[in-house]
């Protein structure tokens, strides 16, 4: 359906979902009246004014959620209103003023303004999956969550899930007001919204990701109900345009563990400093802090967590050849190193001993301008084979104990020769 000649309002137009909604509405030919807190703030407006069609069909209005009548001019002349504006904050010391009052009063103020415009056909409110999930019921894999579920405000308050409280109370007053005033209302309940950003400011999704990147030691052991922001924006338009749309709609594309989200982010931006399972460092002035404590405590913490879950069948740990081959024994060509070997901790602490080379050493070595290469052998294995070995170790019932993963033993000079074949421009040491 074309939006040409049709006028709609989007509240909180500078937000994550709203920015995409404005973009898609303009693409469909709608004239959009968007509200922002401060039309003179370029962080709230520049990305909207740069959208295709904005110059001809986008109007910006100043509005404050807690001020009654503030949305009157924005909704006047509209046939549809999308109410997306609401504070998105997970933790606060003042939930009443920071979350509850703006969410509830804001929703009522928008609907009161809409009730003054008789030709508004429908109001679409952006709610949240948080108004559905939190009622104390167990969320086991066999449980189906749908639009008939409602979060329990008392349960949410008891557990200090203040964002869920704010959205639940706001939805409740929305349905009551709509019923009493004859407003055609549809509420949408997206899960954890991901996808590209149009606005320059940080929202909750990016804030949580950045928190993990910027030094958080752990991520939550929780599942996320993911949905793409573009699908959420399009769902708003469908909820307005389709006459048959009514009631509540949950917007979730997939359920994914937090760890999978970090993996996806890592694939997108591998240089980010993500939480690592165990540090890989060859040299440090503080081995206790930088290596030993993290590796040992980290392993224990994982296993303690596993011990609490009886359904876990097996734990596969990524160790290293460094845990087996460094014990002071001579590594002559006739010596067979296998899983019965264990490195000697006392030998490793000897300042005259040297650590075995690892993969991270090679690119650093090449870029540092070294004149000579170490007269040592490397025990090489392809990372894809290592990953597959982890899966085999889990899937095969007969797997047990320790396994050494080495494809070939190669001298450093051979590694440099292979590297030189791939990139002859590299200035490599010749001795």
PDB file of C-alpha atoms in Angstrom, residues 80-293:
ATOM      1  CA  UNK A  80      -2.241   7.229  11.998  1.00  0.00           C
ATOM      2  CA  UNK A  81       0.009   7.617  15.036  1.00  0.00           C
ATOM      3  CA  UNK A  82       3.002   5.482  16.004  1.00  0.00           C
ATOM      4  CA  UNK A  83       3.894   5.945  19.657  1.00  0.00           C
ATOM      5  CA  UNK A  84       7.479   4.738  20.092  1.00  0.00           C
ATOM      6  CA  UNK A  85       8.705   7.305  22.636  1.00  0.00           C
ATOM      7  CA  UNK A  86       9.509   5.802  26.038  1.00  0.00           C
ATOM      8  CA  UNK A  87      12.628   5.676  28.240  1.00  0.00           C
ATOM      9  CA  UNK A  88      14.700   2.514  27.751  1.00  0.00           C
ATOM     10  CA  UNK A  89      16.794   2.019  30.875  1.00  0.00           C
ATOM     11  CA  UNK A  90      17.496  -1.259  32.658  1.00  0.00           C
ATOM     12  CA  UNK A  91      18.853   0.066  35.944  1.00  0.00           C
ATOM     13  CA  UNK A  92      18.050   3.214  37.915  1.00  0.00           C
ATOM     14  CA  UNK A  93      17.975   4.416  41.514  1.00  0.00           C
ATOM     15  CA  UNK A  94      14.810   6.408  40.834  1.00  0.00           C
ATOM     16  CA  UNK A  95      12.488   4.176  38.769  1.00  0.00           C
ATOM     17  CA  UNK A  96       9.392   6.262  39.493  1.00  0.00           C
ATOM     18  CA  UNK A  97      10.705   9.468  37.913  1.00  0.00           C
ATOM     19  CA  UNK A  98      13.129   8.007  35.391  1.00  0.00           C
ATOM     20  CA  UNK A  99      10.972   5.177  33.991  1.00  0.00           C
ATOM     21  CA  UNK A 100       7.448   4.749  35.325  1.00  0.00           C
ATOM     22  CA  UNK A 101       6.129   8.303  35.136  1.00  0.00           C
ATOM     23  CA  UNK A 102       7.490   9.110  31.636  1.00  0.00           C
ATOM     24  CA  UNK A 103       6.290   5.774  30.216  1.00  0.00           C
ATOM     25  CA  UNK A 104       2.779   5.884  31.690  1.00  0.00           C
ATOM     26  CA  UNK A 105       2.148   9.629  31.455  1.00  0.00           C
ATOM     27  CA  UNK A 106       3.712   9.752  28.009  1.00  0.00           C
ATOM     28  CA  UNK A 107       1.404   7.045  26.682  1.00  0.00           C
ATOM     29  CA  UNK A 108      -1.656   8.731  28.194  1.00  0.00           C
ATOM     30  CA  UNK A 109      -0.636  12.136  26.848  1.00  0.00           C
ATOM     31  CA  UNK A 110      -0.255  10.773  23.321  1.00  0.00           C
ATOM     32  CA  UNK A 111      -3.622   8.986  23.465  1.00  0.00           C
ATOM     33  CA  UNK A 112      -5.346  12.060  24.919  1.00  0.00           C
ATOM     34  CA  UNK A 113      -4.021  14.103  22.002  1.00  0.00           C
ATOM     35  CA  UNK A 114      -5.197  11.409  19.570  1.00  0.00           C
ATOM     36  CA  UNK A 115      -8.689  11.410  21.100  1.00  0.00           C
ATOM     37  CA  UNK A 116      -9.055  15.043  19.988  1.00  0.00           C
ATOM     38  CA  UNK A 117      -8.572  14.119  16.302  1.00  0.00           C
ATOM     39  CA  UNK A 118     -11.646  12.179  15.107  1.00  0.00           C
ATOM     40  CA  UNK A 119     -10.165  11.037  11.789  1.00  0.00           C
ATOM     41  CA  UNK A 120      -7.169   9.212  13.315  1.00  0.00           C
ATOM     42  CA  UNK A 121      -7.828   5.664  12.140  1.00  0.00           C
ATOM     43  CA  UNK A 122      -5.385   3.757  14.312  1.00  0.00           C
ATOM     44  CA  UNK A 123      -2.709   4.156  16.986  1.00  0.00           C
ATOM     45  CA  UNK A 124       0.199   1.703  17.042  1.00  0.00           C
ATOM     46  CA  UNK A 125       2.102   1.585  20.336  1.00  0.00           C
ATOM     47  CA  UNK A 126       5.635   0.218  20.612  1.00  0.00           C
ATOM     48  CA  UNK A 127       5.544  -1.954  23.700  1.00  0.00           C
ATOM     49  CA  UNK A 128       8.083  -4.668  24.539  1.00  0.00           C
ATOM     50  CA  UNK A 129       8.449  -8.393  25.061  1.00  0.00           C
ATOM     51  CA  UNK A 130       9.174  -7.300  28.649  1.00  0.00           C
ATOM     52  CA  UNK A 131       5.407  -6.852  29.099  1.00  0.00           C
ATOM     53  CA  UNK A 132       4.937 -10.530  28.236  1.00  0.00           C
ATOM     54  CA  UNK A 133       7.699 -12.594  29.829  1.00  0.00           C
ATOM     55  CA  UNK A 134       7.966 -11.641  33.477  1.00  0.00           C
ATOM     56  CA  UNK A 135       5.234 -13.385  35.432  1.00  0.00           C
ATOM     57  CA  UNK A 136       7.145 -16.026  37.361  1.00  0.00           C
ATOM     58  CA  UNK A 137       6.315 -18.846  34.948  1.00  0.00           C
ATOM     59  CA  UNK A 138       9.269 -21.096  34.002  1.00  0.00           C
ATOM     60  CA  UNK A 139      10.587 -20.454  30.485  1.00  0.00           C
ATOM     61  CA  UNK A 140      11.545 -24.019  29.612  1.00  0.00           C
ATOM     62  CA  UNK A 141      12.153 -25.020  25.964  1.00  0.00           C
ATOM     63  CA  UNK A 142       8.693 -26.617  25.672  1.00  0.00           C
ATOM     64  CA  UNK A 143       6.840 -23.471  26.787  1.00  0.00           C
ATOM     65  CA  UNK A 144       5.149 -21.396  24.074  1.00  0.00           C
ATOM     66  CA  UNK A 145       5.069 -17.676  24.845  1.00  0.00           C
ATOM     67  CA  UNK A 146       2.492 -15.680  22.894  1.00  0.00           C
ATOM     68  CA  UNK A 147       0.386 -12.527  23.006  1.00  0.00           C
ATOM     69  CA  UNK A 148      -1.881 -13.973  25.700  1.00  0.00           C
ATOM     70  CA  UNK A 149       0.926 -13.693  28.252  1.00  0.00           C
ATOM     71  CA  UNK A 150       1.148 -10.628  30.509  1.00  0.00           C
ATOM     72  CA  UNK A 151       3.972  -9.655  32.835  1.00  0.00           C
ATOM     73  CA  UNK A 152       3.045  -9.294  36.502  1.00  0.00           C
ATOM     74  CA  UNK A 153       3.954  -5.784  37.767  1.00  0.00           C
ATOM     75  CA  UNK A 154       4.193  -7.061  41.357  1.00  0.00           C
ATOM     76  CA  UNK A 155       6.627  -9.797  40.308  1.00  0.00           C
ATOM     77  CA  UNK A 156       8.660  -7.265  38.298  1.00  0.00           C
ATOM     78  CA  UNK A 157       8.802  -4.798  41.194  1.00  0.00           C
ATOM     79  CA  UNK A 158       9.865  -7.509  43.608  1.00  0.00           C
ATOM     80  CA  UNK A 159      12.711  -8.447  41.272  1.00  0.00           C
ATOM     81  CA  UNK A 160      13.494  -4.806  40.396  1.00  0.00           C
ATOM     82  CA  UNK A 161      12.815  -5.302  36.677  1.00  0.00           C
ATOM     83  CA  UNK A 162      11.831  -1.656  36.392  1.00  0.00           C
ATOM     84  CA  UNK A 163      11.815  -1.403  32.608  1.00  0.00           C
ATOM     85  CA  UNK A 164       9.273  -4.239  32.460  1.00  0.00           C
ATOM     86  CA  UNK A 165       7.191  -2.478  35.118  1.00  0.00           C
ATOM     87  CA  UNK A 166       7.161   0.758  33.117  1.00  0.00           C
ATOM     88  CA  UNK A 167       6.179  -0.888  29.835  1.00  0.00           C
ATOM     89  CA  UNK A 168       3.568  -3.137  31.473  1.00  0.00           C
ATOM     90  CA  UNK A 169       1.848  -0.269  33.282  1.00  0.00           C
ATOM     91  CA  UNK A 170       2.009   1.894  30.144  1.00  0.00           C
ATOM     92  CA  UNK A 171       0.378  -0.831  28.057  1.00  0.00           C
ATOM     93  CA  UNK A 172      -2.302  -1.355  30.681  1.00  0.00           C
ATOM     94  CA  UNK A 173      -3.347   2.318  30.720  1.00  0.00           C
ATOM     95  CA  UNK A 174      -3.203   2.388  26.907  1.00  0.00           C
ATOM     96  CA  UNK A 175      -5.750  -0.419  26.539  1.00  0.00           C
ATOM     97  CA  UNK A 176      -8.044   1.072  29.177  1.00  0.00           C
ATOM     98  CA  UNK A 177      -7.964   4.549  27.631  1.00  0.00           C
ATOM     99  CA  UNK A 178      -8.407   3.201  24.093  1.00  0.00           C
ATOM    100  CA  UNK A 179     -11.444   1.156  25.120  1.00  0.00           C
ATOM    101  CA  UNK A 180     -13.045   4.057  26.983  1.00  0.00           C
ATOM    102  CA  UNK A 181     -12.447   6.526  24.136  1.00  0.00           C
ATOM    103  CA  UNK A 182     -13.057   4.346  21.082  1.00  0.00           C
ATOM    104  CA  UNK A 183      -9.465   4.392  19.804  1.00  0.00           C
ATOM    105  CA  UNK A 184      -8.392   1.591  17.458  1.00  0.00           C
ATOM    106  CA  UNK A 185      -5.203   0.410  19.179  1.00  0.00           C
ATOM    107  CA  UNK A 186      -2.529  -2.149  18.260  1.00  0.00           C
ATOM    108  CA  UNK A 187       0.473  -2.906  20.478  1.00  0.00           C
ATOM    109  CA  UNK A 188       3.726  -4.428  19.241  1.00  0.00           C
ATOM    110  CA  UNK A 189       6.081  -6.308  21.564  1.00  0.00           C
ATOM    111  CA  UNK A 190       9.576  -6.658  20.094  1.00  0.00           C
ATOM    112  CA  UNK A 191      12.290  -8.677  21.764  1.00  0.00           C
ATOM    113  CA  UNK A 192      15.937  -7.625  21.865  1.00  0.00           C
ATOM    114  CA  UNK A 193      16.196  -5.353  18.824  1.00  0.00           C
ATOM    115  CA  UNK A 194      19.381  -5.636  16.771  1.00  0.00           C
ATOM    116  CA  UNK A 195      20.549  -4.377  13.404  1.00  0.00           C
ATOM    117  CA  UNK A 196      22.081  -1.276  11.818  1.00  0.00           C
ATOM    118  CA  UNK A 197      21.848   2.125  13.455  1.00  0.00           C
ATOM    119  CA  UNK A 198      20.622   5.311  11.829  1.00  0.00           C
ATOM    120  CA  UNK A 199      20.876   7.555  14.892  1.00  0.00           C
ATOM    121  CA  UNK A 200      24.284   8.701  16.229  1.00  0.00           C
ATOM    122  CA  UNK A 201      23.397   8.150  19.889  1.00  0.00           C
ATOM    123  CA  UNK A 202      23.819   4.954  21.922  1.00  0.00           C
ATOM    124  CA  UNK A 203      20.712   2.942  22.750  1.00  0.00           C
ATOM    125  CA  UNK A 204      20.267   0.003  25.113  1.00  0.00           C
ATOM    126  CA  UNK A 205      21.353  -2.636  22.589  1.00  0.00           C
ATOM    127  CA  UNK A 206      24.626  -0.890  21.811  1.00  0.00           C
ATOM    128  CA  UNK A 207      25.185   0.047  25.453  1.00  0.00           C
ATOM    129  CA  UNK A 208      25.073  -3.576  26.600  1.00  0.00           C
ATOM    130  CA  UNK A 209      27.385  -4.655  23.762  1.00  0.00           C
ATOM    131  CA  UNK A 210      29.851  -1.868  24.532  1.00  0.00           C
ATOM    132  CA  UNK A 211      29.755  -2.772  28.208  1.00  0.00           C
ATOM    133  CA  UNK A 212      31.018  -6.232  27.302  1.00  0.00           C
ATOM    134  CA  UNK A 213      33.609  -4.866  24.886  1.00  0.00           C
ATOM    135  CA  UNK A 214      34.927  -2.291  27.336  1.00  0.00           C
ATOM    136  CA  UNK A 215      36.012  -4.626  30.068  1.00  0.00           C
ATOM    137  CA  UNK A 216      33.052  -6.585  31.467  1.00  0.00           C
ATOM    138  CA  UNK A 217      34.432  -9.866  32.806  1.00  0.00           C
ATOM    139  CA  UNK A 218      31.357 -11.985  32.079  1.00  0.00           C
ATOM    140  CA  UNK A 219      28.204 -11.842  30.006  1.00  0.00           C
ATOM    141  CA  UNK A 220      24.801 -12.969  31.330  1.00  0.00           C
ATOM    142  CA  UNK A 221      23.977 -16.673  31.076  1.00  0.00           C
ATOM    143  CA  UNK A 222      20.680 -15.851  29.412  1.00  0.00           C
ATOM    144  CA  UNK A 223      18.818 -16.248  26.154  1.00  0.00           C
ATOM    145  CA  UNK A 224      17.910 -13.241  24.038  1.00  0.00           C
ATOM    146  CA  UNK A 225      14.791 -13.010  21.905  1.00  0.00           C
ATOM    147  CA  UNK A 226      16.203 -11.285  18.843  1.00  0.00           C
ATOM    148  CA  UNK A 227      14.515  -9.324  16.088  1.00  0.00           C
ATOM    149  CA  UNK A 228      15.929  -7.061  13.379  1.00  0.00           C
ATOM    150  CA  UNK A 229      15.127  -3.366  13.768  1.00  0.00           C
ATOM    151  CA  UNK A 230      14.060  -3.188  10.106  1.00  0.00           C
ATOM    152  CA  UNK A 231      11.526  -5.968  10.643  1.00  0.00           C
ATOM    153  CA  UNK A 232      10.226  -4.163  13.725  1.00  0.00           C
ATOM    154  CA  UNK A 233       9.804  -0.924  11.777  1.00  0.00           C
ATOM    155  CA  UNK A 234       8.042  -2.742   8.949  1.00  0.00           C
ATOM    156  CA  UNK A 235       5.755  -4.501  11.449  1.00  0.00           C
ATOM    157  CA  UNK A 236       4.620  -1.082  12.674  1.00  0.00           C
ATOM    158  CA  UNK A 237       3.631  -0.115   9.155  1.00  0.00           C
ATOM    159  CA  UNK A 238       1.815  -3.408   8.583  1.00  0.00           C
ATOM    160  CA  UNK A 239      -0.021  -2.989  11.893  1.00  0.00           C
ATOM    161  CA  UNK A 240      -1.273   0.381  10.677  1.00  0.00           C
ATOM    162  CA  UNK A 241      -2.050  -0.452   7.060  1.00  0.00           C
ATOM    163  CA  UNK A 242      -3.778  -3.819   7.478  1.00  0.00           C
ATOM    164  CA  UNK A 243      -7.427  -3.441   8.528  1.00  0.00           C
ATOM    165  CA  UNK A 244      -7.416  -6.930  10.073  1.00  0.00           C
ATOM    166  CA  UNK A 245      -4.604  -6.104  12.511  1.00  0.00           C
ATOM    167  CA  UNK A 246      -5.758  -5.930  16.136  1.00  0.00           C
ATOM    168  CA  UNK A 247      -4.635  -6.603  19.684  1.00  0.00           C
ATOM    169  CA  UNK A 248      -1.088  -7.527  20.655  1.00  0.00           C
ATOM    170  CA  UNK A 249       1.756  -8.915  18.522  1.00  0.00           C
ATOM    171  CA  UNK A 250       5.040 -10.407  19.759  1.00  0.00           C
ATOM    172  CA  UNK A 251       7.979  -9.653  17.439  1.00  0.00           C
ATOM    173  CA  UNK A 252      10.714 -12.287  17.802  1.00  0.00           C
ATOM    174  CA  UNK A 253      12.753 -13.839  14.997  1.00  0.00           C
ATOM    175  CA  UNK A 254      14.902 -16.251  17.013  1.00  0.00           C
ATOM    176  CA  UNK A 255      15.953 -17.130  20.545  1.00  0.00           C
ATOM    177  CA  UNK A 256      19.730 -17.012  20.973  1.00  0.00           C
ATOM    178  CA  UNK A 257      22.141 -17.262  23.895  1.00  0.00           C
ATOM    179  CA  UNK A 258      24.122 -14.163  24.859  1.00  0.00           C
ATOM    180  CA  UNK A 259      27.341 -15.913  23.823  1.00  0.00           C
ATOM    181  CA  UNK A 260      26.065 -16.253  20.251  1.00  0.00           C
ATOM    182  CA  UNK A 261      25.409 -12.519  20.107  1.00  0.00           C
ATOM    183  CA  UNK A 262      29.027 -11.835  21.085  1.00  0.00           C
ATOM    184  CA  UNK A 263      30.195 -14.302  18.434  1.00  0.00           C
ATOM    185  CA  UNK A 264      28.194 -12.473  15.769  1.00  0.00           C
ATOM    186  CA  UNK A 265      29.599  -9.143  16.945  1.00  0.00           C
ATOM    187  CA  UNK A 266      33.110 -10.550  16.979  1.00  0.00           C
ATOM    188  CA  UNK A 267      32.730 -11.744  13.373  1.00  0.00           C
ATOM    189  CA  UNK A 268      31.581  -8.260  12.408  1.00  0.00           C
ATOM    190  CA  UNK A 269      34.320  -6.385  14.281  1.00  0.00           C
ATOM    191  CA  UNK A 270      37.086  -8.820  15.302  1.00  0.00           C
ATOM    192  CA  UNK A 271      39.344  -6.101  16.725  1.00  0.00           C
ATOM    193  CA  UNK A 272      36.969  -5.420  19.610  1.00  0.00           C
ATOM    194  CA  UNK A 273      38.388  -6.470  22.981  1.00  0.00           C
ATOM    195  CA  UNK A 274      35.901  -9.171  23.928  1.00  0.00           C
ATOM    196  CA  UNK A 275      35.874 -11.237  27.096  1.00  0.00           C
ATOM    197  CA  UNK A 276      38.136 -14.220  26.417  1.00  0.00           C
ATOM    198  CA  UNK A 277      37.872 -17.683  27.946  1.00  0.00           C
ATOM    199  CA  UNK A 278      41.578 -17.785  28.810  1.00  0.00           C
ATOM    200  CA  UNK A 279      44.369 -15.243  28.241  1.00  0.00           C
ATOM    201  CA  UNK A 280      47.038 -16.022  25.599  1.00  0.00           C
ATOM    202  CA  UNK A 281      50.118 -13.976  26.479  1.00  0.00           C
ATOM    203  CA  UNK A 282      53.776 -14.949  26.060  1.00  0.00           C
ATOM    204  CA  UNK A 283      55.381 -12.234  28.158  1.00  0.00           C
ATOM    205  CA  UNK A 284      54.130 -10.231  31.134  1.00  0.00           C
ATOM    206  CA  UNK A 285      55.531  -8.457  34.177  1.00  0.00           C
ATOM    207  CA  UNK A 286      52.659  -9.732  36.316  1.00  0.00           C
ATOM    208  CA  UNK A 287      51.996 -13.385  35.425  1.00  0.00           C
ATOM    209  CA  UNK A 288      49.875 -13.965  38.527  1.00  0.00           C
ATOM    210  CA  UNK A 289      47.355 -11.284  37.553  1.00  0.00           C
ATOM    211  CA  UNK A 290      47.556 -11.404  33.755  1.00  0.00           C
ATOM    212  CA  UNK A 291      47.696 -15.179  33.269  1.00  0.00           C
ATOM    213  CA  UNK A 292      47.587 -17.557  36.217  1.00  0.00           C
ATOM    214  CA  UNK A 293      44.615 -16.208  38.143  1.00  0.00           C
TER     215      UNK A 293
END
